PDB file of C-alpha atoms in Angstrom:
ATOM      1  CA  UNK A   1     -30.978  22.725 -91.026  1.00 76.00           C
ATOM      2  CA  UNK A   2     -27.401  22.045 -90.810  1.00 80.00           C
ATOM      3  CA  UNK A   3     -27.319  22.638 -87.154  1.00 87.00           C
ATOM      4  CA  UNK A   4     -29.594  19.771 -86.239  1.00 86.00           C
ATOM      5  CA  UNK A   5     -27.457  17.358 -88.427  1.00 85.00           C
ATOM      6  CA  UNK A   6     -24.322  18.694 -86.663  1.00 86.00           C
ATOM      7  CA  UNK A   7     -25.892  18.186 -83.280  1.00 87.00           C
ATOM      8  CA  UNK A   8     -27.086  14.742 -83.991  1.00 87.00           C
ATOM      9  CA  UNK A   9     -23.368  14.059 -85.271  1.00 87.00           C
ATOM     10  CA  UNK A  10     -21.903  15.253 -82.424  1.00 87.00           C
ATOM     11  CA  UNK A  11     -24.238  13.292 -80.109  1.00 88.00           C
ATOM     12  CA  UNK A  12     -23.534  10.216 -82.321  1.00 87.00           C
ATOM     13  CA  UNK A  13     -19.558  10.848 -81.933  1.00 90.00           C
ATOM     14  CA  UNK A  14     -20.002  11.109 -78.282  1.00 89.00           C
ATOM     15  CA  UNK A  15     -22.026   7.873 -78.121  1.00 89.00           C
ATOM     16  CA  UNK A  16     -19.209   6.240 -80.551  1.00 90.00           C
ATOM     17  CA  UNK A  17     -16.405   7.383 -78.184  1.00 91.00           C
ATOM     18  CA  UNK A  18     -18.126   5.830 -75.215  1.00 91.00           C
ATOM     19  CA  UNK A  19     -18.481   2.730 -77.256  1.00 90.00           C
ATOM     20  CA  UNK A  20     -14.938   2.753 -78.454  1.00 91.00           C
ATOM     21  CA  UNK A  21     -13.808   2.902 -74.662  1.00 91.00           C
ATOM     22  CA  UNK A  22     -16.017   0.078 -73.814  1.00 91.00           C
ATOM     23  CA  UNK A  23     -14.504  -2.123 -76.585  1.00 92.00           C
ATOM     24  CA  UNK A  24     -10.963  -1.158 -75.749  1.00 92.00           C
ATOM     25  CA  UNK A  25     -11.560  -2.386 -72.180  1.00 92.00           C
ATOM     26  CA  UNK A  26     -13.322  -5.586 -73.203  1.00 90.00           C
ATOM     27  CA  UNK A  27     -10.412  -6.158 -75.773  1.00 91.00           C
ATOM     28  CA  UNK A  28      -8.023  -5.673 -72.875  1.00 90.00           C
ATOM     29  CA  UNK A  29      -9.929  -8.505 -71.047  1.00 90.00           C
ATOM     30  CA  UNK A  30      -9.972 -10.671 -74.094  1.00 91.00           C
ATOM     31  CA  UNK A  31      -6.107 -10.421 -74.639  1.00 91.00           C
ATOM     32  CA  UNK A  32      -5.520 -11.499 -71.109  1.00 91.00           C
ATOM     33  CA  UNK A  33      -7.985 -14.370 -71.562  1.00 90.00           C
ATOM     34  CA  UNK A  34      -6.290 -15.382 -74.887  1.00 91.00           C
ATOM     35  CA  UNK A  35      -2.633 -15.345 -73.182  1.00 92.00           C
ATOM     36  CA  UNK A  36      -4.102 -17.574 -70.383  1.00 91.00           C
ATOM     37  CA  UNK A  37      -5.543 -19.904 -72.986  1.00 91.00           C
ATOM     38  CA  UNK A  38      -2.423 -20.212 -74.796  1.00 92.00           C
ATOM     39  CA  UNK A  39      -0.429 -20.967 -71.641  1.00 92.00           C
ATOM     40  CA  UNK A  40      -2.889 -23.671 -70.828  1.00 90.00           C
ATOM     41  CA  UNK A  41      -2.899 -25.056 -74.108  1.00 88.00           C
ATOM     42  CA  UNK A  42       0.896 -25.310 -74.207  1.00 88.00           C
ATOM     43  CA  UNK A  43       0.792 -27.105 -70.693  1.00 87.00           C
ATOM     44  CA  UNK A  44      -1.771 -29.621 -72.256  1.00 84.00           C
ATOM     45  CA  UNK A  45       0.371 -30.216 -75.122  1.00 82.00           C
ATOM     46  CA  UNK A  46       3.245 -30.930 -72.974  1.00 79.00           C
ATOM     47  CA  UNK A  47       1.240 -33.312 -70.860  1.00 76.00           C
ATOM     48  CA  UNK A  48      -0.200 -35.028 -74.060  1.00 73.00           C
ATOM     49  CA  UNK A  49       3.179 -36.301 -75.066  1.00 69.00           C
ATOM     50  CA  UNK A  50       3.468 -38.202 -71.812  1.00 70.00           C
ATOM     51  CA  UNK A  51      -0.176 -39.536 -71.856  1.00 67.00           C
ATOM     52  CA  UNK A  52      -0.468 -43.131 -73.270  1.00 68.00           C
ATOM     53  CA  UNK A  53      -2.609 -43.444 -76.197  1.00 76.00           C
ATOM     54  CA  UNK A  54      -5.247 -46.489 -76.657  1.00 76.00           C
ATOM     55  CA  UNK A  55      -2.897 -48.545 -78.702  1.00 79.00           C
ATOM     56  CA  UNK A  56      -0.230 -48.152 -76.100  1.00 80.00           C
ATOM     57  CA  UNK A  57      -2.670 -49.007 -73.461  1.00 80.00           C
ATOM     58  CA  UNK A  58      -3.823 -52.107 -75.242  1.00 82.00           C
ATOM     59  CA  UNK A  59      -0.148 -53.254 -75.779  1.00 85.00           C
ATOM     60  CA  UNK A  60       0.585 -52.943 -71.985  1.00 85.00           C
ATOM     61  CA  UNK A  61      -2.603 -55.003 -71.327  1.00 85.00           C
ATOM     62  CA  UNK A  62      -1.536 -57.762 -73.796  1.00 87.00           C
ATOM     63  CA  UNK A  63       1.939 -57.829 -72.077  1.00 86.00           C
ATOM     64  CA  UNK A  64       0.474 -58.036 -68.702  1.00 85.00           C
ATOM     65  CA  UNK A  65      -1.647 -61.034 -69.893  1.00 83.00           C
ATOM     66  CA  UNK A  66       1.442 -62.772 -71.246  1.00 82.00           C
ATOM     67  CA  UNK A  67       3.280 -62.108 -68.027  1.00 80.00           C
ATOM     68  CA  UNK A  68       0.562 -63.636 -66.029  1.00 76.00           C
ATOM     69  CA  UNK A  69       0.759 -66.631 -68.138  1.00 76.00           C
ATOM     70  CA  UNK A  70       4.412 -66.958 -67.604  1.00 74.00           C
ATOM     71  CA  UNK A  71       3.912 -66.329 -63.800  1.00 70.00           C
ATOM     72  CA  UNK A  72       2.927 -70.121 -63.374  1.00 66.00           C
ATOM     73  CA  UNK A  73       6.343 -71.423 -64.184  1.00 68.00           C
ATOM     74  CA  UNK A  74       8.208 -69.426 -61.484  1.00 65.00           C
ATOM     75  CA  UNK A  75       9.429 -71.336 -58.492  1.00 70.00           C
ATOM     76  CA  UNK A  76       7.952 -71.346 -55.145  1.00 80.00           C
ATOM     77  CA  UNK A  77       9.549 -70.995 -51.641  1.00 81.00           C
ATOM     78  CA  UNK A  78       9.691 -74.804 -51.223  1.00 84.00           C
ATOM     79  CA  UNK A  79      11.444 -75.319 -54.501  1.00 82.00           C
ATOM     80  CA  UNK A  80      13.933 -72.536 -53.654  1.00 82.00           C
ATOM     81  CA  UNK A  81      14.755 -74.111 -50.467  1.00 86.00           C
ATOM     82  CA  UNK A  82      15.184 -77.514 -52.147  1.00 87.00           C
ATOM     83  CA  UNK A  83      17.774 -76.025 -54.659  1.00 86.00           C
ATOM     84  CA  UNK A  84      19.623 -74.191 -51.598  1.00 89.00           C
ATOM     85  CA  UNK A  85      19.890 -77.448 -49.815  1.00 92.00           C
ATOM     86  CA  UNK A  86      21.245 -79.256 -52.984  1.00 92.00           C
ATOM     87  CA  UNK A  87      23.798 -76.603 -53.447  1.00 91.00           C
ATOM     88  CA  UNK A  88      24.949 -76.718 -49.904  1.00 93.00           C
ATOM     89  CA  UNK A  89      25.279 -80.531 -50.019  1.00 94.00           C
ATOM     90  CA  UNK A  90      27.223 -80.272 -53.332  1.00 93.00           C
ATOM     91  CA  UNK A  91      29.348 -77.627 -51.850  1.00 93.00           C
ATOM     92  CA  UNK A  92      30.125 -79.748 -48.761  1.00 93.00           C
ATOM     93  CA  UNK A  93      31.061 -82.674 -50.920  1.00 93.00           C
ATOM     94  CA  UNK A  94      33.331 -80.446 -52.898  1.00 94.00           C
ATOM     95  CA  UNK A  95      34.995 -79.177 -49.787  1.00 94.00           C
ATOM     96  CA  UNK A  96      35.670 -82.692 -48.456  1.00 95.00           C
ATOM     97  CA  UNK A  97      37.281 -83.639 -51.656  1.00 94.00           C
ATOM     98  CA  UNK A  98      39.295 -80.390 -51.889  1.00 95.00           C
ATOM     99  CA  UNK A  99      40.798 -80.953 -48.179  1.00 96.00           C
ATOM    100  CA  UNK A 100      41.556 -84.721 -48.925  1.00 96.00           C
ATOM    101  CA  UNK A 101      43.284 -83.820 -52.099  1.00 96.00           C
ATOM    102  CA  UNK A 102      45.440 -81.191 -50.529  1.00 96.00           C
ATOM    103  CA  UNK A 103      46.138 -83.754 -47.489  1.00 96.00           C
ATOM    104  CA  UNK A 104      47.125 -86.377 -50.145  1.00 96.00           C
ATOM    105  CA  UNK A 105      49.377 -83.895 -52.104  1.00 97.00           C
ATOM    106  CA  UNK A 106      51.242 -82.798 -48.864  1.00 96.00           C
ATOM    107  CA  UNK A 107      51.592 -86.421 -47.907  1.00 95.00           C
ATOM    108  CA  UNK A 108      53.085 -87.339 -51.238  1.00 94.00           C
ATOM    109  CA  UNK A 109      55.533 -84.351 -51.225  1.00 93.00           C
ATOM    110  CA  UNK A 110      56.618 -85.300 -47.792  1.00 91.00           C
ATOM    111  CA  UNK A 111      57.162 -89.026 -48.771  1.00 90.00           C
ATOM    112  CA  UNK A 112      59.203 -87.917 -51.818  1.00 90.00           C
ATOM    113  CA  UNK A 113      61.406 -85.832 -49.688  1.00 88.00           C
ATOM    114  CA  UNK A 114      61.879 -88.457 -47.168  1.00 87.00           C
ATOM    115  CA  UNK A 115      62.858 -91.251 -49.556  1.00 87.00           C
ATOM    116  CA  UNK A 116      64.742 -89.051 -52.062  1.00 85.00           C
ATOM    117  CA  UNK A 117      66.900 -86.521 -49.972  1.00 73.00           C
ATOM    118  CA  UNK A 118      68.035 -83.530 -51.563  1.00 73.00           C
ATOM    119  CA  UNK A 119      71.976 -83.244 -51.968  1.00 73.00           C
ATOM    120  CA  UNK A 120      73.427 -80.768 -49.475  1.00 73.00           C
ATOM    121  CA  UNK A 121      75.744 -78.438 -51.076  1.00 74.00           C
ATOM    122  CA  UNK A 122      78.881 -77.530 -49.508  1.00 72.00           C
ATOM    123  CA  UNK A 123      79.257 -73.743 -48.415  1.00 65.00           C
ATOM    124  CA  UNK A 124      81.479 -71.561 -50.447  1.00 61.00           C
ATOM    125  CA  UNK A 125      85.184 -71.166 -49.064  1.00 64.00           C
ATOM    126  CA  UNK A 126      84.582 -67.519 -48.396  1.00 61.00           C
ATOM    127  CA  UNK A 127      81.751 -68.487 -45.835  1.00 54.00           C
ATOM    128  CA  UNK A 128      83.803 -70.934 -44.228  1.00 51.00           C
ATOM    129  CA  UNK A 129      86.702 -68.627 -43.683  1.00 55.00           C
ATOM    130  CA  UNK A 130      84.442 -66.042 -42.195  1.00 52.00           C
ATOM    131  CA  UNK A 131      82.625 -68.557 -39.872  1.00 54.00           C
ATOM    132  CA  UNK A 132      86.170 -69.952 -38.748  1.00 55.00           C
ATOM    133  CA  UNK A 133      87.619 -66.449 -38.036  1.00 53.00           C
ATOM    134  CA  UNK A 134      84.551 -65.534 -35.786  1.00 54.00           C
ATOM    135  CA  UNK A 135      84.618 -68.559 -34.006  1.00 51.00           C
ATOM    136  CA  UNK A 136      88.298 -67.979 -33.085  1.00 54.00           C
ATOM    137  CA  UNK A 137      87.902 -64.491 -31.877  1.00 57.00           C
ATOM    138  CA  UNK A 138      84.789 -65.149 -29.824  1.00 59.00           C
ATOM    139  CA  UNK A 139      84.539 -67.873 -27.266  1.00 58.00           C
ATOM    140  CA  UNK A 140      81.251 -69.846 -27.289  1.00 58.00           C
ATOM    141  CA  UNK A 141      78.940 -68.889 -24.238  1.00 61.00           C
ATOM    142  CA  UNK A 142      78.909 -71.383 -21.504  1.00 60.00           C
ATOM    143  CA  UNK A 143      75.430 -72.174 -19.937  1.00 63.00           C
ATOM    144  CA  UNK A 144      75.409 -71.833 -16.281  1.00 68.00           C
ATOM    145  CA  UNK A 145      73.518 -73.802 -13.718  1.00 63.00           C
ATOM    146  CA  UNK A 146      70.870 -72.257 -11.608  1.00 62.00           C
ATOM    147  CA  UNK A 147      71.658 -71.823  -8.025  1.00 53.00           C
TER     148      UNK A 147
END
């Protein structure tokens, strides 16, 4: 009576061993799948930080609408060309005035110099002596006529 029980227990143990090996192989696959899921979840979490929420999208849409409303007040090409010609005209006028003013100042300084001559100072004695001694030692060059 004991032997049939032992035989049945041995058969059950062999069956349990096969089941445990199958469970270990399945568990290995589950571990790799779980690690893949963890990696994917981490990537999704990193992407989630950069994704816009519905509130952010609605805020962007409202800013876009307000920008479209302000777009009407921007200038056109014709208005820009008009501003450019006005600036060129003003700069041309300013340049004319600048040239005329500089000419008037130069003419005024020349008139003052002509009517109020500057006093000529006499050279120092040391300079007069040097120039006289150099004049005595070297004769002045005489120009020659062409033949």
